[in-house]
XYZ file of N, CA, C and O in Angstrom:
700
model
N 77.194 57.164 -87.755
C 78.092 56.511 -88.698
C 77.595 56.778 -90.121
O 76.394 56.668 -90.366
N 78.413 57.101 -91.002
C 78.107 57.568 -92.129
C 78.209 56.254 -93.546
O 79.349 55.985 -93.925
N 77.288 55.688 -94.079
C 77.060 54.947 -95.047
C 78.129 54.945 -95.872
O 78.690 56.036 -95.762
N 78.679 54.246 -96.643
C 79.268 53.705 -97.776
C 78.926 54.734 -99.256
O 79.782 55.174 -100.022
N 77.502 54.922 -99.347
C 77.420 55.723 -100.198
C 76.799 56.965 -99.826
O 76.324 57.586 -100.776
N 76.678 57.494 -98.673
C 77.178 58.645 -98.503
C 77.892 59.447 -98.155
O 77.858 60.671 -98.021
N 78.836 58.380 -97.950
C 80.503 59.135 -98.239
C 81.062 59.254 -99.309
O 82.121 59.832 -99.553
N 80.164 58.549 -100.197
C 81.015 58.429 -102.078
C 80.236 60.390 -102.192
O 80.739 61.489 -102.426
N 79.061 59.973 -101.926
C 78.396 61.669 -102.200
C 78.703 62.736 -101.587
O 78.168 63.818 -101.828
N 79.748 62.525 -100.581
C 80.144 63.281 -100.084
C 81.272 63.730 -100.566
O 81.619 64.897 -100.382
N 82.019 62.826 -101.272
C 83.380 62.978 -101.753
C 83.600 63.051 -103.057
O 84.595 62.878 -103.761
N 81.950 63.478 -103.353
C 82.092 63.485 -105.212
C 81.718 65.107 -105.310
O 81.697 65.794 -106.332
N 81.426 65.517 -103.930
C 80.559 66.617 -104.121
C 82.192 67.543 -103.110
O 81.906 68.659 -102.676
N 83.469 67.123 -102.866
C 84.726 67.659 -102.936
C 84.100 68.022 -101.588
O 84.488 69.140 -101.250
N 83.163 67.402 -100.588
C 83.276 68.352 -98.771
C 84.349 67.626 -97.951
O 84.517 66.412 -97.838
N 85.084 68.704 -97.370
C 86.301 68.552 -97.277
C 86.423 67.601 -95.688
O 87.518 67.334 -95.193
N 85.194 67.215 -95.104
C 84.744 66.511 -93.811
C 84.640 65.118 -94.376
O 84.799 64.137 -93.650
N 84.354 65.009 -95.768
C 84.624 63.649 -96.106
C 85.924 62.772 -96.386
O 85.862 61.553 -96.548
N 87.121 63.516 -96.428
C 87.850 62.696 -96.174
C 88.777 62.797 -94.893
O 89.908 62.311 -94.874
N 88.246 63.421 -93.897
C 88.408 62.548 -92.542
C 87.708 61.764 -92.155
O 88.069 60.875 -91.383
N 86.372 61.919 -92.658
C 85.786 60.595 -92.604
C 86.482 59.187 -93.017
O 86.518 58.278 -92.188
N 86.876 59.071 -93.944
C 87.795 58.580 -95.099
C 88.785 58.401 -94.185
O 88.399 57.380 -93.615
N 89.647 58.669 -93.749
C 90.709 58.374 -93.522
C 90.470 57.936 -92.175
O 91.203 57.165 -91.555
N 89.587 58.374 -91.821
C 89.487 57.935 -89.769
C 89.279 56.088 -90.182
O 89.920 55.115 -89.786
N 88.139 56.193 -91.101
C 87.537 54.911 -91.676
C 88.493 53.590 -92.068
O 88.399 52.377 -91.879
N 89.194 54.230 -92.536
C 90.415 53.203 -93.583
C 91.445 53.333 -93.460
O 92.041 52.312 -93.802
N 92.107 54.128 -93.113
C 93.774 54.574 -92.888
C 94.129 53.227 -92.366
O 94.700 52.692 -93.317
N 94.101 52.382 -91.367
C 94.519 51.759 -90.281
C 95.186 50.357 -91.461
O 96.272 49.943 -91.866
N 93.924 50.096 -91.592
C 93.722 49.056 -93.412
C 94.798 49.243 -94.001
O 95.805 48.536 -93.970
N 94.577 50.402 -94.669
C 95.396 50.765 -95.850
C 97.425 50.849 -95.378
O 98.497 50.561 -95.911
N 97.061 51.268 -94.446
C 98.768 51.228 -93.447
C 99.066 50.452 -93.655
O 100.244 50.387 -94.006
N 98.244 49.209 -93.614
C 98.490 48.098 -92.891
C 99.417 46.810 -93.952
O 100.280 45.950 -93.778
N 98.471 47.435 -95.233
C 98.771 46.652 -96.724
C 99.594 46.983 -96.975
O 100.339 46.343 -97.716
N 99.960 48.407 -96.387
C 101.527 49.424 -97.105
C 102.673 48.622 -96.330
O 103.682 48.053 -96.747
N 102.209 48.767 -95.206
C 103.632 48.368 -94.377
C 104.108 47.257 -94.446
O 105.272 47.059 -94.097
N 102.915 45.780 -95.148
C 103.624 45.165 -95.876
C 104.078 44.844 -96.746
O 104.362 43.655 -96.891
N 104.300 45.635 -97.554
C 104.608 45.825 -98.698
C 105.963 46.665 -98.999
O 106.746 46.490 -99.933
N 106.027 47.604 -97.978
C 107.262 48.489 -97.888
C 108.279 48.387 -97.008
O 109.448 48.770 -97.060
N 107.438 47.617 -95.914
C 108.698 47.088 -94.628
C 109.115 47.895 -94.151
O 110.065 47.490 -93.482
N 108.965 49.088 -94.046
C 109.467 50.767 -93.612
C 108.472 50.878 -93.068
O 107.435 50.624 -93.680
N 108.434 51.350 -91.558
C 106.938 52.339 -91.041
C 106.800 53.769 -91.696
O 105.864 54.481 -92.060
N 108.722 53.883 -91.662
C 108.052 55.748 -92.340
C 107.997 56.070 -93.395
O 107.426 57.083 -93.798
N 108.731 55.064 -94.215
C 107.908 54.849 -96.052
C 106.457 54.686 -96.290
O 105.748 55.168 -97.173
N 106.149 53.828 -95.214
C 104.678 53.331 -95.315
C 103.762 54.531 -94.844
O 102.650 54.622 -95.364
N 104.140 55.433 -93.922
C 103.552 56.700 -93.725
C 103.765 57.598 -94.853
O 102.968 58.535 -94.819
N 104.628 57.635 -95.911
C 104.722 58.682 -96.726
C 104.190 57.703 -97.873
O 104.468 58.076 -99.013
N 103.546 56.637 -97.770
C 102.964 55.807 -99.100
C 101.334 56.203 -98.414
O 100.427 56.247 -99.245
N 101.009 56.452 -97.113
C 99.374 56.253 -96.758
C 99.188 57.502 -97.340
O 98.293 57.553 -98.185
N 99.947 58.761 -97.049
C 99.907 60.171 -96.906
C 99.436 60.593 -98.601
O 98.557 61.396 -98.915
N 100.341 59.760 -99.562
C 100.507 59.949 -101.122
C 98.993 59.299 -101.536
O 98.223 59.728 -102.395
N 98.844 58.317 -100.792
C 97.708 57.298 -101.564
C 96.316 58.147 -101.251
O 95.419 58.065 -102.090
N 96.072 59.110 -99.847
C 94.477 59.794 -99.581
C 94.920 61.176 -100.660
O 94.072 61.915 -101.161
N 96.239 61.303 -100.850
C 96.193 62.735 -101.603
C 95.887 62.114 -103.321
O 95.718 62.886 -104.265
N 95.871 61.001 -103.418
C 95.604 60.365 -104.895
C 94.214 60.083 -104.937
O 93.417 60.354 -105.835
N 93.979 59.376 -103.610
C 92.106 59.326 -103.746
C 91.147 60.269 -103.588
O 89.953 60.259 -103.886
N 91.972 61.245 -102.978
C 91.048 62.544 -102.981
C 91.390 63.814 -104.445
O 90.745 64.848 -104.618
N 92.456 63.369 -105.242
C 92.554 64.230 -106.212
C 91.989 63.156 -107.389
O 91.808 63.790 -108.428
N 91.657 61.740 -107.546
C 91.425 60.886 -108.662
C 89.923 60.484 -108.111
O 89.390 59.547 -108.705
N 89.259 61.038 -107.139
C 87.772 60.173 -107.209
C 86.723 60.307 -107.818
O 85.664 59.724 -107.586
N 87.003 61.286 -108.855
C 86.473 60.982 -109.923
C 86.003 60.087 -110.657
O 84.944 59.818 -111.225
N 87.342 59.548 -110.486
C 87.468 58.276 -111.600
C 87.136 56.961 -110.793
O 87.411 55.844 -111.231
N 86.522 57.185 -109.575
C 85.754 55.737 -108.764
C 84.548 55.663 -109.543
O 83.858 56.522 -110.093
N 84.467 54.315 -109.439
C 82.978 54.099 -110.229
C 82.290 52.865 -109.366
O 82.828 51.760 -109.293
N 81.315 53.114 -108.863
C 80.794 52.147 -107.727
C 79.842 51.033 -108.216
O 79.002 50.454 -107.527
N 80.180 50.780 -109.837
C 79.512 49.652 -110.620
C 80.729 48.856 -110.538
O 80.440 47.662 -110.457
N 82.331 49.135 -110.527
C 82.787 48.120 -110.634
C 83.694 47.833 -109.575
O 84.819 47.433 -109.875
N 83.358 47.986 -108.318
C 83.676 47.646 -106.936
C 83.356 48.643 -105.789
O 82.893 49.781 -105.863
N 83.749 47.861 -104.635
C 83.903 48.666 -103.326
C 84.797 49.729 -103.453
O 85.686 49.840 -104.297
N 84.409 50.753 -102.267
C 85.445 51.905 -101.990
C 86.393 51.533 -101.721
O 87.395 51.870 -102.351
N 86.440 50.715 -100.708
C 87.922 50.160 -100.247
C 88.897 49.184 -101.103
O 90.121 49.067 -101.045
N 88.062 48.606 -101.814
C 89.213 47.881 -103.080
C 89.264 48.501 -103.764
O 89.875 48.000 -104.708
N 88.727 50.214 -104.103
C 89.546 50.964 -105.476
C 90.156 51.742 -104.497
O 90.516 52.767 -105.074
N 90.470 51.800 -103.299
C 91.200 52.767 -102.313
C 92.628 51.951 -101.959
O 93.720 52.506 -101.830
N 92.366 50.466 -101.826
C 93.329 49.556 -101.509
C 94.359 49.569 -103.178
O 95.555 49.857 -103.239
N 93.799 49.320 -103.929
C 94.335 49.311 -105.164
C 95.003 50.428 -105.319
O 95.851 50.398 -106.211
N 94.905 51.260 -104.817
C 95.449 53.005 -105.517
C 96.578 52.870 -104.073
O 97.451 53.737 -104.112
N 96.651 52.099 -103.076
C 97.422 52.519 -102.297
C 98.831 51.221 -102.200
O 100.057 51.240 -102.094
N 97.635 50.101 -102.323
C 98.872 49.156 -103.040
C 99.655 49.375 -104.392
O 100.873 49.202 -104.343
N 99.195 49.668 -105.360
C 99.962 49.829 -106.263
C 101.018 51.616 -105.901
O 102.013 51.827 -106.594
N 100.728 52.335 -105.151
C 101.838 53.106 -104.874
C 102.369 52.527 -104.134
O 103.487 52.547 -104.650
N 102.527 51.732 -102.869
C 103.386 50.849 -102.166
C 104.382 50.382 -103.135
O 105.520 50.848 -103.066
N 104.065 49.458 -104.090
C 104.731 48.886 -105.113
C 105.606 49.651 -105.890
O 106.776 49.326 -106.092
N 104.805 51.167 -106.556
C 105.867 51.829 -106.928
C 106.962 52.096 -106.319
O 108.141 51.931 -106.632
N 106.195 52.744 -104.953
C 107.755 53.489 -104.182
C 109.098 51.883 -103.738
O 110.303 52.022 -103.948
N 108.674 50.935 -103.317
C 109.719 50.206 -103.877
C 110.570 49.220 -105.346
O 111.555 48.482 -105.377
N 109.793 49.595 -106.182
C 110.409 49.666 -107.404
C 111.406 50.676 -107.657
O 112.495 50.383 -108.153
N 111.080 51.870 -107.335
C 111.631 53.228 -107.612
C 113.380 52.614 -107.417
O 113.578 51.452 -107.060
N 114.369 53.442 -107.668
C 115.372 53.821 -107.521
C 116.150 54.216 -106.244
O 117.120 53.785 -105.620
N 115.115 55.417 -106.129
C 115.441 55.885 -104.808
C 115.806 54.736 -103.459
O 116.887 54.576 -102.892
N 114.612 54.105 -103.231
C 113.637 53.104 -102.542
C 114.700 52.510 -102.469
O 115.301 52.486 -101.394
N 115.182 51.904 -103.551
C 116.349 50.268 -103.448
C 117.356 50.773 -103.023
O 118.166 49.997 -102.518
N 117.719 52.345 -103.059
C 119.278 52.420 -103.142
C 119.554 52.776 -101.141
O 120.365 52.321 -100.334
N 118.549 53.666 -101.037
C 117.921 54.048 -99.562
C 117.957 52.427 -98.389
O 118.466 52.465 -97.269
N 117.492 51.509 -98.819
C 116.985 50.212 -98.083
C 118.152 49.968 -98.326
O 118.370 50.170 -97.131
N 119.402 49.658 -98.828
C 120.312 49.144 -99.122
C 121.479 49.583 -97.690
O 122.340 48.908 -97.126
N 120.990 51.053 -97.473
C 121.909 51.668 -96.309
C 121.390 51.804 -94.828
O 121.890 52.481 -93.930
N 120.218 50.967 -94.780
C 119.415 51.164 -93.328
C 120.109 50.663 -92.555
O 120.806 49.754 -93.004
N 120.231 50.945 -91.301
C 120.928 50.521 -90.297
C 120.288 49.216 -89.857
O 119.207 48.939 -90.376
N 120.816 48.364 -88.959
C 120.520 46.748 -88.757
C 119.127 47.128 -88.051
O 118.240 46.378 -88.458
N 118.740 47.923 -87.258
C 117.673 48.059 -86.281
C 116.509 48.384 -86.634
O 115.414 48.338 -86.074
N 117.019 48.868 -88.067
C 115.574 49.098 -88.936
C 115.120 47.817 -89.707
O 113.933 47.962 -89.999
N 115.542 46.772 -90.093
C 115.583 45.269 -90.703
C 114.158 44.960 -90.383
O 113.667 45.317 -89.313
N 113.383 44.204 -91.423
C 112.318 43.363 -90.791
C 112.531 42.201 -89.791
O 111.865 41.623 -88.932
N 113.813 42.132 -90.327
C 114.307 40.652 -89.262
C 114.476 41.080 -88.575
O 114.596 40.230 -87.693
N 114.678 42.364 -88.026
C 115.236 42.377 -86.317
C 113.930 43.243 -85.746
O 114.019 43.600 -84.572
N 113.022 43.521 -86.299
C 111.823 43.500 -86.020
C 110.826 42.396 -85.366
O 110.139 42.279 -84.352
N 111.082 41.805 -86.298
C 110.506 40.213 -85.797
C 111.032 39.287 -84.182
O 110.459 38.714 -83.255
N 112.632 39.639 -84.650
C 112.858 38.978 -83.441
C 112.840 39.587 -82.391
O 112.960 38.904 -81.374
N 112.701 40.938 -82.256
C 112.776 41.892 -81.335
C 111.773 41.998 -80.737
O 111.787 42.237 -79.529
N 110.817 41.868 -81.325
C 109.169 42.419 -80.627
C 108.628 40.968 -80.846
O 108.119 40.744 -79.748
N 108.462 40.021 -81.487
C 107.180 39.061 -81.580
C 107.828 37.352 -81.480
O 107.246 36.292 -81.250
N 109.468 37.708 -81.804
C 110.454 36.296 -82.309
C 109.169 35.781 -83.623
O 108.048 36.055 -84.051
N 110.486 34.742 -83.832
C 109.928 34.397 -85.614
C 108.820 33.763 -85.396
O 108.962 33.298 -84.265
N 107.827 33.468 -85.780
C 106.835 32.253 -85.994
C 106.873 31.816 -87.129
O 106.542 32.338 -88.193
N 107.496 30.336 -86.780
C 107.258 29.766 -87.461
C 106.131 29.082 -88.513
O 106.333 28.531 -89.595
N 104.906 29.317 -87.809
C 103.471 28.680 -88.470
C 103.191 29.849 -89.624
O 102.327 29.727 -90.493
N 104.046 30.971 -89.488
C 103.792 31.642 -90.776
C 104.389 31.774 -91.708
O 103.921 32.308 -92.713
N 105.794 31.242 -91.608
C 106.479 31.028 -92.586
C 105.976 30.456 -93.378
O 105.525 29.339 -93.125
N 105.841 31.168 -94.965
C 105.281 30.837 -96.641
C 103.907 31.317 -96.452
O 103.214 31.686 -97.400
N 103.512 31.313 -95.241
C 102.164 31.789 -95.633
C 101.780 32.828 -95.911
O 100.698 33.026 -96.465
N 102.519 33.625 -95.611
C 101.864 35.166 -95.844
C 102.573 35.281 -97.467
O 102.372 36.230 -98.225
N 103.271 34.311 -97.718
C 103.351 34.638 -99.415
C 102.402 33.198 -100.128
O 102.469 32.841 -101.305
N 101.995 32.889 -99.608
C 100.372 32.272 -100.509
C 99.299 33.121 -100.320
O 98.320 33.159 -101.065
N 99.525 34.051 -98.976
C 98.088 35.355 -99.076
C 98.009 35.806 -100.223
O 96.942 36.072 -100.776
N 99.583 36.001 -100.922
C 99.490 36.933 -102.368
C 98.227 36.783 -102.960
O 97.299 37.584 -103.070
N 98.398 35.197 -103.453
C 97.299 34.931 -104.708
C 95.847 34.940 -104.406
O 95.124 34.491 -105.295
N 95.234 35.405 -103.222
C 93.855 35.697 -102.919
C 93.829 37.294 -103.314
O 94.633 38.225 -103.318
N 92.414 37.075 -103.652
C 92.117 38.333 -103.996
C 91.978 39.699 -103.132
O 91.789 39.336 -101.971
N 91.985 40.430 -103.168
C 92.492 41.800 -102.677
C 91.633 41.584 -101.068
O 92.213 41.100 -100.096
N 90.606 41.907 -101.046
C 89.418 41.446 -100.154
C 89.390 40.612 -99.044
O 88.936 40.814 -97.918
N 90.075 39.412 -99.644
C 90.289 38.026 -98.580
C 91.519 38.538 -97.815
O 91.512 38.693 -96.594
N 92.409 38.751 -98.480
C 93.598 38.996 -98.479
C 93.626 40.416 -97.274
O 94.705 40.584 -96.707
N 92.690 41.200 -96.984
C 93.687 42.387 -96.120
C 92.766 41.441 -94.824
O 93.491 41.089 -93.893
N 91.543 41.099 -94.731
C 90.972 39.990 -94.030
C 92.207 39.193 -93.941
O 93.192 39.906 -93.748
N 92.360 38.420 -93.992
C 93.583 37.483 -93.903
C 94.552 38.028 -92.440
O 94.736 37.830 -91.239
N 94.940 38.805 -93.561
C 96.420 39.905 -93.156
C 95.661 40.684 -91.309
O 96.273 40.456 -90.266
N 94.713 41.291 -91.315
C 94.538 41.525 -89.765
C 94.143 40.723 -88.756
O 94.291 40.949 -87.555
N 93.341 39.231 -89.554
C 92.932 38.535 -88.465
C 94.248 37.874 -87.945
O 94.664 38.111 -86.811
N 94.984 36.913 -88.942
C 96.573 35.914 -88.816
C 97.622 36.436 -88.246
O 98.282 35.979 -87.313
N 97.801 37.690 -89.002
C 99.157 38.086 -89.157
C 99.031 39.692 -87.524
O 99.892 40.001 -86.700
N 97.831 40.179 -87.699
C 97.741 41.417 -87.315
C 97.346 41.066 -85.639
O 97.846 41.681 -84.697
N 96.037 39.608 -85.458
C 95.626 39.673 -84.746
C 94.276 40.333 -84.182
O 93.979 40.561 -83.010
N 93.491 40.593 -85.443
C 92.022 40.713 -85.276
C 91.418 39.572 -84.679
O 91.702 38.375 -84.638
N 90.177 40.540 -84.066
C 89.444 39.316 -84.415
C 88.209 39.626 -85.370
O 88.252 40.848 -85.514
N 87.348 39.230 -85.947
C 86.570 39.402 -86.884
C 85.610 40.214 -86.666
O 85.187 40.812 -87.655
N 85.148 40.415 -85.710
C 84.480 41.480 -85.306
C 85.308 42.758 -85.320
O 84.699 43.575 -86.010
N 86.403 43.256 -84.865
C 87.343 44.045 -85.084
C 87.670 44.627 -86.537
O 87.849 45.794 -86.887
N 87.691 43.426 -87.277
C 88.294 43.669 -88.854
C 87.044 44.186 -89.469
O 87.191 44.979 -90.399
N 85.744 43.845 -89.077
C 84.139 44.599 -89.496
C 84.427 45.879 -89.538
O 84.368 46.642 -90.501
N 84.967 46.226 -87.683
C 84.865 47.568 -87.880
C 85.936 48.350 -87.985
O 85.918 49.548 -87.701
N 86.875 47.764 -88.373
C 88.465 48.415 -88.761
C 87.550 48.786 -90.462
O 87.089 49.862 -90.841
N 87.558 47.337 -91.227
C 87.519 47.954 -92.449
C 85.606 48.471 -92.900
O 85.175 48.729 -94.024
N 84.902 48.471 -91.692
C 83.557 49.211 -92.087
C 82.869 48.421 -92.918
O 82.351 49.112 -93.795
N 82.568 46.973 -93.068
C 81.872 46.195 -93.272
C 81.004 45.047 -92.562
O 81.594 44.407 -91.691
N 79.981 44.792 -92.771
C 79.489 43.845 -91.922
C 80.054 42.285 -91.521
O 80.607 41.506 -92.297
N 79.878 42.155 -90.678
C 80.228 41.023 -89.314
C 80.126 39.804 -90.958
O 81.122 39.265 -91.441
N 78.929 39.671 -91.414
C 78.534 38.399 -92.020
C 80.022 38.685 -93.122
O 81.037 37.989 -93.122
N 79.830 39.564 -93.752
C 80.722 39.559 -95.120
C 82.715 39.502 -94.641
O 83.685 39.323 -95.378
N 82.654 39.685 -93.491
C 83.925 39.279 -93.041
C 83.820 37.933 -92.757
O 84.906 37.420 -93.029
N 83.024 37.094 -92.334
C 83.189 35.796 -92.339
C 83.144 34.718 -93.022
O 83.576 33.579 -92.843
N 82.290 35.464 -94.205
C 82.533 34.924 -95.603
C 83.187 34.978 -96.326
O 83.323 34.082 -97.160
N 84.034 36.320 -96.301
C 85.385 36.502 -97.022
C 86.789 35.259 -96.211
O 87.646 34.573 -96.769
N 86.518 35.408 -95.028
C 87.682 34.874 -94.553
C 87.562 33.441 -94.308
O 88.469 32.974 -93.619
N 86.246 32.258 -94.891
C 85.375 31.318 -94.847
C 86.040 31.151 -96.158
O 86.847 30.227 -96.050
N 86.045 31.688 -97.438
C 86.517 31.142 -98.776
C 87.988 31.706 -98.568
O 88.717 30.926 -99.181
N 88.547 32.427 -98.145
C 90.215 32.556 -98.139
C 90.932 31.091 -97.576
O 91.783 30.449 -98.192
N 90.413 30.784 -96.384
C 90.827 29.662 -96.111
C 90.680 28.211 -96.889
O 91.373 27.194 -96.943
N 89.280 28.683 -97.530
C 88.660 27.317 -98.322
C 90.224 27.415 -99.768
O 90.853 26.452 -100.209
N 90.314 28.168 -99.956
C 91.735 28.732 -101.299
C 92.462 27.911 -100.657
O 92.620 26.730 -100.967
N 93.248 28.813 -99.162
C 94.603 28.456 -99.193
C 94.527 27.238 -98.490
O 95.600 26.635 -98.484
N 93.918 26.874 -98.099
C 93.744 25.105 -97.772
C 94.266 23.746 -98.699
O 94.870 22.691 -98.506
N 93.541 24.587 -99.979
C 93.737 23.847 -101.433
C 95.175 23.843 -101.725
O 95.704 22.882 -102.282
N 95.992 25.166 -101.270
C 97.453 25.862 -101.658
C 98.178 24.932 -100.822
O 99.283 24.599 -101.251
N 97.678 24.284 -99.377
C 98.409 24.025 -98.919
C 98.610 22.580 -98.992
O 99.705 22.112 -98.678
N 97.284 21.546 -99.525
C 97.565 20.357 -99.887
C 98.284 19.932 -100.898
O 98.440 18.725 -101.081
């Protein structure tokens, strides 16, 4: 298994084995933030596809004084999520999907609604990036914390501390 920072040195030094590393590593994550965000699986595949061709042409510009890989990787892939449905295209496209593509008939089709999540996954918003994809695989996805360690390649302790103060937040959100 290859370290945290020697995959940054690997990927500063352009070897082209580092970003399958990279992507074997994080893709799953990063899908994961897209697809909610875009509600499209195959938008969300042409938002993962755009976001490793942005981190592998901008990693330059990572700087590992002012965060993790994965929150300047999450950031570069959420904020293209965001673009591509801002865009034009995006709104005018979603406007003509057929009923079977709907999140709602997603929901009821494969999982029916749950109710215990209704509003919650829009108070995840206001946690910070970190808590928040934690959040999103254990609740919503169905991790379990050991899983989400090694989905997003961090240790057992720092997932339980992240997801130990997310709750301590939205607890507060919810009284």
């Amino acid at each position: 298994m290859t370290s945290e920072e020697e995959l940054v040195a690997q990927l500063r030094a352009q070897d082209q084995r580092a970003i399958t590393l990279l992507y074997r590593n994080y893709s799953a994550a990063l899908y994961g933030v897209i697809l909610r965000i875009v509600k499209q699986e195959e938008v969300a595949e042409d938002v993962l596809q755009e976001s490793f061709v942005k981190i592998w042409s901008a990693f330059s510009s990572y700087d590992e004084q002012k965060g993790r890989l994965f929150t300047w990787m999450l950031n570069i892939s959420r904020n293209l999520a965001i673009d591509k449905i801002r865009s034009k295209q995006y709104r005018v496209g979603s406007k003509t999907q057929p009923m079977e593509n709907t999140v709602t008939s997603h929901m009821v089709s494969s999982d029916g609604i749950k109710p215990d999540h209704i509003g919650l996954q829009e108070m995840t918003e206001q946690l910070n990036p970190d808590q928040k994809v934690i959040i999103d695989l254990m609740y919503f996805n169905g991790f379990t914390q050991s899983e989400v360690a090694e989905e997003l390649n961090i240790p057992l302790g720092t997932v339980k501390t992240r997801a130990r103060m997310a709750i301590k937040f939205l607890s507060k959100l919810i009284k």
